[in-house]
Amino acid sequence: MAKPKVAIFDLTDCEGCEVEIVNSKYIDRILESFEFVHFRLGQKTNKWENFDVAFIEGSVITSHEVELVKKIREHSKFVVALGSCACFGGIAALNNFTDVNEGKRYVYGKEGEKIEVIEVKPLGEIIKVDAMIRGCPIVREDFDKVVSDLLAGKIPREHTRPVCMDCKSKGNSCLLLKGTPCAGPVTYGGCGAPCPSSNMPCDGCRGPLEMPEMTAELELLKKIASQDDIIRLFRKYTSAAQAFRAVGGGKQ
């Protein structure tokens, strides 16, 4: 019986989510169960054909990458956005708030002006996306679950709880109540709250809940943080996410 064909493509990113896949404790089972026909980071020989599942990691920041993801969509039964960069624009979406041309000239001199950079959008605003694996980086268990569900013919169901629930299960003290700006109440959980567990605030890398209570979150944040701090909190990883865009996209 032929194995399902899986492809992983990387665009503009750090490839940290792919490293999580390679380091996953499930990797042996995944390699036994599927045929990776395209995985630049993980193998030397890659080929184009029709894919059962294609994962796309990274941000789309050039017109070439726009055409590439459209081509991947045409060749794929399912497309999964892999990590914050693909799901929400990620760090590269900071380009949307800066003078990119000035930055290019600073790094590359006049030649930098020839480098194309377009507005960074979530992958789902460019092509149809069947599922997302959130986070920067992803949680390894999420990758295993999504692959299994899709190849069983099921669209994966996402967590519906905020990061606060993960915090509670770890017995963490609430950073917000201690006066530290934190995006946990409005951010998708399921990550295990690694940041608050290390006394670092959640900065929303898994993106907004389906119906986040942004009004209540902002009322609380305004009591303990400046407007600039609030904008930075929601701009860092997921500024292109619809629910965070109104806050992270504001002027500093």
Tab-separated table of N, CA and C in Angstrom, residues 11-14 17 56-62 65 81-97 117-126 129 132-136 204-208 234-242 244-245:
chain	number	residue	atom	x	y	z
A	11	LEU	N	9.465	29.134	3.663
A	11	LEU	CA	9.571	30.418	2.967
A	11	LEU	C	10.533	31.303	3.762
A	12	THR	N	10.115	32.515	4.071
A	12	THR	CA	10.981	33.417	4.833
A	12	THR	C	10.770	33.154	6.317
A	13	ASP	N	11.761	32.547	6.969
A	13	ASP	CA	11.612	32.166	8.362
A	13	ASP	C	12.924	31.660	8.913
A	14	CYS	N	12.890	31.203	10.172
A	14	CYS	CA	14.105	30.686	10.818
A	14	CYS	C	14.188	29.171	10.743
A	17	CYS	N	10.375	25.709	13.289
A	17	CYS	CA	9.263	24.746	13.390
A	17	CYS	C	9.654	23.415	12.753
A	56	ILE	N	3.315	24.476	5.014
A	56	ILE	CA	4.034	25.671	4.586
A	56	ILE	C	4.466	26.440	5.822
A	57	GLU	N	5.779	26.544	5.980
A	57	GLU	CA	6.354	27.286	7.100
A	57	GLU	C	6.906	28.611	6.585
A	58	GLY	N	6.770	29.666	7.370
A	58	GLY	CA	7.386	30.936	6.995
A	58	GLY	C	6.404	31.967	6.481
A	59	SER	N	6.909	33.181	6.334
A	59	SER	CA	6.096	34.307	5.875
A	59	SER	C	6.241	34.492	4.372
A	60	VAL	N	5.180	34.968	3.754
A	60	VAL	CA	5.194	35.276	2.323
A	60	VAL	C	5.555	36.754	2.180
A	61	ILE	N	6.778	37.052	1.712
A	61	ILE	CA	7.198	38.458	1.665
A	61	ILE	C	7.619	38.909	0.261
A	62	THR	N	7.530	38.009	-0.741
A	62	THR	CA	7.853	38.391	-2.120
A	62	THR	C	6.758	37.865	-3.061
A	65	GLU	N	7.161	34.217	-3.732
A	65	GLU	CA	6.591	33.324	-2.724
A	65	GLU	C	5.067	33.255	-2.845
A	81	ALA	N	-0.860	25.619	7.461
A	81	ALA	CA	0.054	26.709	7.825
A	81	ALA	C	0.828	26.276	9.061
A	82	LEU	N	2.151	26.284	8.961
A	82	LEU	CA	3.010	25.737	10.012
A	82	LEU	C	3.723	26.868	10.760
A	83	GLY	N	3.296	27.128	11.991
A	83	GLY	CA	3.959	28.126	12.820
A	83	GLY	C	3.405	29.530	12.656
A	84	SER	N	3.817	30.414	13.561
A	84	SER	CA	3.275	31.777	13.606
A	84	SER	C	3.534	32.557	12.321
A	85	CYS	N	4.678	32.338	11.686
A	85	CYS	CA	4.992	33.104	10.469
A	85	CYS	C	3.966	32.821	9.376
A	86	ALA	N	3.633	31.560	9.176
A	86	ALA	CA	2.654	31.215	8.144
A	86	ALA	C	1.238	31.566	8.596
A	87	CYS	N	0.931	31.304	9.857
A	87	CYS	CA	-0.435	31.528	10.354
A	87	CYS	C	-0.778	33.011	10.429
A	88	PHE	N	0.218	33.843	10.877
A	88	PHE	CA	-0.113	35.234	11.185
A	88	PHE	C	0.923	36.252	10.690
A	89	GLY	N	1.837	35.857	9.861
A	89	GLY	CA	2.858	36.796	9.377
A	89	GLY	C	4.138	36.774	10.188
A	90	GLY	N	4.030	36.453	11.475
A	90	GLY	CA	5.207	36.302	12.322
A	90	GLY	C	6.053	37.564	12.434
A	91	ILE	N	7.322	37.353	12.759
A	91	ILE	CA	8.256	38.463	12.934
A	91	ILE	C	8.357	39.300	11.656
A	92	ALA	N	8.293	38.657	10.501
A	92	ALA	CA	8.434	39.384	9.233
A	92	ALA	C	7.347	40.430	9.043
A	93	ALA	N	6.203	40.245	9.695
A	93	ALA	CA	5.111	41.215	9.559
A	93	ALA	C	5.453	42.553	10.199
A	94	LEU	N	6.531	42.605	10.989
A	94	LEU	CA	6.988	43.889	11.525
A	94	LEU	C	7.360	44.833	10.387
A	95	ASN	N	7.692	44.245	9.225
A	95	ASN	CA	7.977	45.075	8.039
A	95	ASN	C	6.827	46.018	7.719
A	96	ASN	N	5.610	45.583	8.050
A	96	ASN	CA	4.431	46.388	7.715
A	96	ASN	C	4.389	47.706	8.484
A	97	PHE	N	5.221	47.820	9.529
A	97	PHE	CA	5.173	49.021	10.380
A	97	PHE	C	6.469	49.827	10.316
A	117	VAL	N	10.040	43.495	-1.376
A	117	VAL	CA	9.342	43.096	-0.156
A	117	VAL	C	7.911	43.604	-0.256
A	118	ILE	N	6.960	42.705	-0.119
A	118	ILE	CA	5.550	43.098	-0.205
A	118	ILE	C	4.940	43.119	1.189
A	119	GLU	N	3.724	43.601	1.300
A	119	GLU	CA	3.035	43.587	2.594
A	119	GLU	C	2.882	42.146	3.066
A	120	VAL	N	3.194	41.904	4.316
A	120	VAL	CA	3.138	40.543	4.855
A	120	VAL	C	1.727	40.270	5.380
A	121	LYS	N	1.146	39.165	4.904
A	121	LYS	CA	-0.202	38.767	5.307
A	121	LYS	C	-0.183	37.318	5.803
A	122	PRO	N	-1.175	36.940	6.597
A	122	PRO	CA	-1.308	35.516	6.955
A	122	PRO	C	-1.494	34.682	5.688
A	123	LEU	N	-0.956	33.462	5.701
A	123	LEU	CA	-1.065	32.586	4.527
A	123	LEU	C	-2.525	32.398	4.113
A	124	GLY	N	-3.405	32.332	5.094
A	124	GLY	CA	-4.821	32.110	4.820
A	124	GLY	C	-5.491	33.246	4.062
A	125	GLU	N	-4.844	34.404	3.976
A	125	GLU	CA	-5.387	35.516	3.190
A	125	GLU	C	-4.873	35.478	1.752
A	126	ILE	N	-3.999	34.523	1.449
A	126	ILE	CA	-3.436	34.398	0.089
A	126	ILE	C	-3.974	33.150	-0.604
A	129	VAL	N	-6.365	27.692	3.364
A	129	VAL	CA	-5.612	26.895	4.324
A	129	VAL	C	-6.595	25.984	5.059
A	132	MET	N	-4.239	25.002	10.760
A	132	MET	CA	-3.072	25.740	11.242
A	132	MET	C	-2.427	24.976	12.396
A	133	ILE	N	-1.105	25.033	12.445
A	133	ILE	CA	-0.377	24.586	13.630
A	133	ILE	C	0.306	25.824	14.172
A	134	ARG	N	-0.200	26.300	15.293
A	134	ARG	CA	0.207	27.596	15.807
A	134	ARG	C	1.499	27.523	16.615
A	135	GLY	N	2.069	28.718	16.858
A	135	GLY	CA	3.169	28.821	17.805
A	135	GLY	C	4.498	29.189	17.198
A	136	CYS	N	5.354	29.724	18.032
A	136	CYS	CA	6.719	30.074	17.631
A	136	CYS	C	7.681	29.601	18.710
A	204	GLY	N	1.526	36.081	22.858
A	204	GLY	CA	0.504	35.813	21.850
A	204	GLY	C	0.960	35.093	20.612
A	205	CYS	N	2.035	34.303	20.681
A	205	CYS	CA	2.575	33.706	19.451
A	205	CYS	C	1.625	32.689	18.827
A	206	ARG	N	0.670	32.149	19.590
A	206	ARG	CA	-0.284	31.182	19.019
A	206	ARG	C	-1.531	31.858	18.467
A	207	GLY	N	-1.547	33.180	18.484
A	207	GLY	CA	-2.635	33.919	17.864
A	207	GLY	C	-3.861	34.029	18.740
A	208	PRO	N	-4.821	34.860	18.318
A	208	PRO	CA	-5.998	35.137	19.139
A	208	PRO	C	-6.986	33.982	19.163
A	234	PHE	N	1.171	42.992	21.200
A	234	PHE	CA	0.348	42.335	20.179
A	234	PHE	C	0.950	42.452	18.774
A	235	ARG	N	2.074	43.106	18.649
A	235	ARG	CA	2.688	43.272	17.341
A	235	ARG	C	3.812	42.255	17.106
A	236	LYS	N	4.369	41.726	18.159
A	236	LYS	CA	5.615	40.971	18.047
A	236	LYS	C	5.532	39.786	17.092
A	237	TYR	N	4.558	38.896	17.294
A	237	TYR	CA	4.477	37.670	16.497
A	237	TYR	C	3.258	37.608	15.579
A	238	THR	N	2.170	38.260	15.979
A	238	THR	CA	0.887	37.996	15.311
A	238	THR	C	0.147	39.273	14.943
A	239	SER	N	0.888	40.290	14.530
A	239	SER	CA	0.239	41.575	14.252
A	239	SER	C	-0.726	41.494	13.078
A	240	ALA	N	-0.558	40.506	12.203
A	240	ALA	CA	-1.448	40.390	11.042
A	240	ALA	C	-2.673	39.542	11.337
A	241	ALA	N	-2.749	38.970	12.541
A	241	ALA	CA	-3.952	38.219	12.934
A	241	ALA	C	-5.101	39.196	13.106
A	242	GLN	N	-6.261	38.820	12.617
A	242	GLN	CA	-7.376	39.750	12.539
A	242	GLN	C	-7.679	40.415	13.888
A	244	PHE	N	-5.892	40.767	16.597
A	244	PHE	CA	-4.800	41.526	17.212
A	244	PHE	C	-4.395	42.727	16.353
A	245	ARG	N	-4.875	42.741	15.112
A	245	ARG	CA	-4.427	43.769	14.167
A	245	ARG	C	-4.824	45.168	14.628
